[in-house]
Short mmCIF file of C-alpha atoms in Angstrom, two decimals:
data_model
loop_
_atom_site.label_atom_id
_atom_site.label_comp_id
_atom_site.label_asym_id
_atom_site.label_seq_id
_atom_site.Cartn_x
_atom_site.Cartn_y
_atom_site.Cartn_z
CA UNK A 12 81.65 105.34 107.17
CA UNK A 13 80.73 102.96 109.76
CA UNK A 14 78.84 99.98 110.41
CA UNK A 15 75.24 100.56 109.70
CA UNK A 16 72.32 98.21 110.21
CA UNK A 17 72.01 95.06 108.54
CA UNK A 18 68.16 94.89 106.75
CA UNK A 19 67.41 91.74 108.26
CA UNK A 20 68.78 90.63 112.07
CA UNK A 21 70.70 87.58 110.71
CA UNK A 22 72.11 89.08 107.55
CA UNK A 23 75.68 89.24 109.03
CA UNK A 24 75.34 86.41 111.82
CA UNK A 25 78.56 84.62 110.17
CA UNK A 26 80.57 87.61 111.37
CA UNK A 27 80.05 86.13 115.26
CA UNK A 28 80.87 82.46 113.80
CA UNK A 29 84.55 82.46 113.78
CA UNK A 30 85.81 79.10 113.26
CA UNK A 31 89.05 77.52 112.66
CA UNK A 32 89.82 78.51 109.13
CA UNK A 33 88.83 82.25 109.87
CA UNK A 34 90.54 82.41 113.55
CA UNK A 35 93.73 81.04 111.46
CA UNK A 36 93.22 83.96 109.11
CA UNK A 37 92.86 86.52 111.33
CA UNK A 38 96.19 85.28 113.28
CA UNK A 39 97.66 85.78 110.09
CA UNK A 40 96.45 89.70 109.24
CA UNK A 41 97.15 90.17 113.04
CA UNK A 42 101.35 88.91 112.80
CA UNK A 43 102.15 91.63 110.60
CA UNK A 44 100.74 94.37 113.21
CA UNK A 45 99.46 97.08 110.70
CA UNK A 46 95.98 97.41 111.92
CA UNK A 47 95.51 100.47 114.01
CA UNK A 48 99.16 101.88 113.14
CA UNK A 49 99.71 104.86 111.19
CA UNK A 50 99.85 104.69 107.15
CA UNK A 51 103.38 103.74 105.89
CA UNK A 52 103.99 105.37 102.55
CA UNK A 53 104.84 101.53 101.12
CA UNK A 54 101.62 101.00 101.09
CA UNK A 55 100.53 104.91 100.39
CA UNK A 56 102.28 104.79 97.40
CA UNK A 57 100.46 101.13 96.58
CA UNK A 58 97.13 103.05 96.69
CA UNK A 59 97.97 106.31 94.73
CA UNK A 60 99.05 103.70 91.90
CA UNK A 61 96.37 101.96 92.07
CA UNK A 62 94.04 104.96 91.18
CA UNK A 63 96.34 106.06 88.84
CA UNK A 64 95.97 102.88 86.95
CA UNK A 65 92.27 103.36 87.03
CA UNK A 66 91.44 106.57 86.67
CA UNK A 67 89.31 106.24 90.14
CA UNK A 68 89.00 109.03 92.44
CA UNK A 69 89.76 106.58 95.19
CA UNK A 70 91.83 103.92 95.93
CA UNK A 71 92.86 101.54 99.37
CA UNK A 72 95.20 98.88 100.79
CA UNK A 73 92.66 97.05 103.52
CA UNK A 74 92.74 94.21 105.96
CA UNK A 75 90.21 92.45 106.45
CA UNK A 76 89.39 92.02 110.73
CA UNK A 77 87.11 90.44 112.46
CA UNK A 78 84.75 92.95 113.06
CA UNK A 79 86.32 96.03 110.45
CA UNK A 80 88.35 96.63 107.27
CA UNK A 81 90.85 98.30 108.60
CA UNK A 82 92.32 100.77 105.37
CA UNK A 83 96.21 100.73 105.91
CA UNK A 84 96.31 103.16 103.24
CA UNK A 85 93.56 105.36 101.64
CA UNK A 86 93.52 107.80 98.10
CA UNK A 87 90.78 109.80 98.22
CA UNK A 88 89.15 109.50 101.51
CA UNK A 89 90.29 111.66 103.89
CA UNK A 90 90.72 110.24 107.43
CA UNK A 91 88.96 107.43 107.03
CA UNK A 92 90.73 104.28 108.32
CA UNK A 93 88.27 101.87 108.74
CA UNK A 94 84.77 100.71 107.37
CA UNK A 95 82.39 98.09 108.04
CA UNK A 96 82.55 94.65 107.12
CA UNK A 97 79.30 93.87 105.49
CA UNK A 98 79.39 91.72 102.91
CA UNK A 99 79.98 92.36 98.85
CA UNK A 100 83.30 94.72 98.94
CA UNK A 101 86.33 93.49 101.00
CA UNK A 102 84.89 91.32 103.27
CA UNK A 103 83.59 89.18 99.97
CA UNK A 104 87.00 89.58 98.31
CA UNK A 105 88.98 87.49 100.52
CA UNK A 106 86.53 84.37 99.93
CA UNK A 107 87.69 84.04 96.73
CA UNK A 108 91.40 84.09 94.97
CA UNK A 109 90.33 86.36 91.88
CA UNK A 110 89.89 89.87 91.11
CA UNK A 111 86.60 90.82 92.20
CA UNK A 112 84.82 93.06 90.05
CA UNK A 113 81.51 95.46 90.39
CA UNK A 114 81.12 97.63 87.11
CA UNK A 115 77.54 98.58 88.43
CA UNK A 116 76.69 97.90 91.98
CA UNK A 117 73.51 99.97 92.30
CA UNK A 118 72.31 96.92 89.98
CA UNK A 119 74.46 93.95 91.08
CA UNK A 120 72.64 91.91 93.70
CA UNK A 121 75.87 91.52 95.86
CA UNK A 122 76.23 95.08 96.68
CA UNK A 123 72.56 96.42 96.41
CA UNK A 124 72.32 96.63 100.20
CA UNK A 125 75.83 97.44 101.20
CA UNK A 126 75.61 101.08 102.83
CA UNK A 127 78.73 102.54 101.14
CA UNK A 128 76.66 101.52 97.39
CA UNK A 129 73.18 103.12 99.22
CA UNK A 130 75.26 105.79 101.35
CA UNK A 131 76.50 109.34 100.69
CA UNK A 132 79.38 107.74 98.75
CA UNK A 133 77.16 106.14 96.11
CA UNK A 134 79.42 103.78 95.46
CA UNK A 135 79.03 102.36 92.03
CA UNK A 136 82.40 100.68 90.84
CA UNK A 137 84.71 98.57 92.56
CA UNK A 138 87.36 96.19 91.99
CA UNK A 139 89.84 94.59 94.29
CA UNK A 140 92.39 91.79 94.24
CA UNK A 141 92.96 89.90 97.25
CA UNK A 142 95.94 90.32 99.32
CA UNK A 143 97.63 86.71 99.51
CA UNK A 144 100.48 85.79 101.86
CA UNK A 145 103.19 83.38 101.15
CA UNK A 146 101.55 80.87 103.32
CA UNK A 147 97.87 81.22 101.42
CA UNK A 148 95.82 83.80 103.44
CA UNK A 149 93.49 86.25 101.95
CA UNK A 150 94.37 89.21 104.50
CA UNK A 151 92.85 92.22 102.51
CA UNK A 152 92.41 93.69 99.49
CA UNK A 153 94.17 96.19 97.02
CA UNK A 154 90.88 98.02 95.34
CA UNK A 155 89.53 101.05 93.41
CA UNK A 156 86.78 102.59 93.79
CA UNK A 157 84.48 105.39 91.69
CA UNK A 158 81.21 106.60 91.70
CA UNK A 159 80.04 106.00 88.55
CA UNK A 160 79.76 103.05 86.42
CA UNK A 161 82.88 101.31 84.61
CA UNK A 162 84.30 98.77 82.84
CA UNK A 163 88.22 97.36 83.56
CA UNK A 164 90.11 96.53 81.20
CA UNK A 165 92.31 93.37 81.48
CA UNK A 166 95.47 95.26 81.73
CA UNK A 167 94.35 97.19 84.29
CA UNK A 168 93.07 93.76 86.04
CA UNK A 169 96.57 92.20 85.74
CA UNK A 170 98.45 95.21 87.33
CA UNK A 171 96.16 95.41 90.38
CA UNK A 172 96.60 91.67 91.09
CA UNK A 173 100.74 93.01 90.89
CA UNK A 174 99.81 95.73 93.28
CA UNK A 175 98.21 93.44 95.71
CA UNK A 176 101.70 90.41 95.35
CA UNK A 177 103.55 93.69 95.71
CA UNK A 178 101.77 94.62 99.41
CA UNK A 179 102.56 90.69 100.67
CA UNK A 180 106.13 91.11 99.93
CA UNK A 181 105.87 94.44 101.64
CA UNK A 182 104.06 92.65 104.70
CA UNK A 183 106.58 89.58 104.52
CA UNK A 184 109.70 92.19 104.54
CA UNK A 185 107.44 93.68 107.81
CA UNK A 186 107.48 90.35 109.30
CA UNK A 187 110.82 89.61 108.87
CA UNK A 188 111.65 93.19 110.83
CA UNK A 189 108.91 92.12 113.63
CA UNK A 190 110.80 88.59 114.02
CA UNK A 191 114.51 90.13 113.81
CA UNK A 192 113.32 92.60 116.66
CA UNK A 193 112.17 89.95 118.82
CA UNK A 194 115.11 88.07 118.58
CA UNK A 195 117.47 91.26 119.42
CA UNK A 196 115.16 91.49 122.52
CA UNK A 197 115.58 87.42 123.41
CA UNK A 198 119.19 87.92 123.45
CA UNK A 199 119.56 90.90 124.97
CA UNK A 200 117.20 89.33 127.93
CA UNK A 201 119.52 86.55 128.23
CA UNK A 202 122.77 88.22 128.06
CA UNK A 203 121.73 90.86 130.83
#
């Protein structure tokens, strides 16, 4: 699951126009240093709950980069960690402040193209709540995914926007750890 080809040679030009809103964002995924580190069962356990709730064979915590979705936790994909960023799954998500939902996305136009919908997954069904930290950035999604066709209920809705409030406290708690370490290290420096 990589990048593939876009179908027409601007179809993903915004994805070299970073500008001050976006550059802002992606200072913000990039303080909590989780992309490119191993999966933390926080956020494992996040994921495996989030299938549960759905009854989907897969199920991940991304963050949304630049340039990737980097999956700090995966159910049901083994070894992937990252995926493109084309646009109508996460990268789509974090526009927005809802839950994002695809019940059929061989026939919704915002996914007909996307290569994990046309791919050997066959994606079909997806929904994901954006990630949302204390300050207001979209970093990533919480999201389920199946390959067949399916409705959500608005229970199940409800508890993945809970799963998604439950990774920002998890990445504020990180945070906290990240500043309380520097600060050790500042002191330390000083005293010695």
């Amino acid at each position: 699951m990589t990048n593939s080809s876009p179908t027409s040679s601007n179809a993903y030009e915004y994805l070299d126009n970073v500008g001050p809103e976006e550059q802002a964002r992606l200072e913000a995924v990039r303080r909590y240093r989780l992309v490119d580190q191993p999966v933390e069962d926080a956020y494992d356990r996040i994921a495996f709950v989030a299938a549960a709730i759905f009854d989907t064979p897969i199920a991940t915590v991304s963050l949304v980069e630049q340039d990737r979705v980097w999956l700090a936790a995966c159910q049901g994909l083994g070894g992937v960690r990252e995926v493109g960023k084309e646009p109508g799954l996460c990268a789509s998500v974090i526009a927005q402040d809802d839950v994002y939902v695809i019940n059929n996305a061989a026939v919704d136009p915002r996914t007909l193209e996307h290569p994990l919908v046309r791919g050997e997954l066959g994606l079909r069904f997806y929904v994901a709540a954006p990630i949302r930290t204390h300050d207001g950035y979209r970093l990533g999604t919480v999201n389920v995914i199946d390959n067949r066709p399916r409705e959500a209920t608005p229970r199940q809705l409800r508890a993945l926007e809970h799963l998604a409030a439950m990774v920002s406290d998890e990445l504020e708690l990180r945070l906290m750890v990240i500043r309380s370490a520097a600060a050790e290290q500042r002191m330390r420096e000083t005293v010695s």
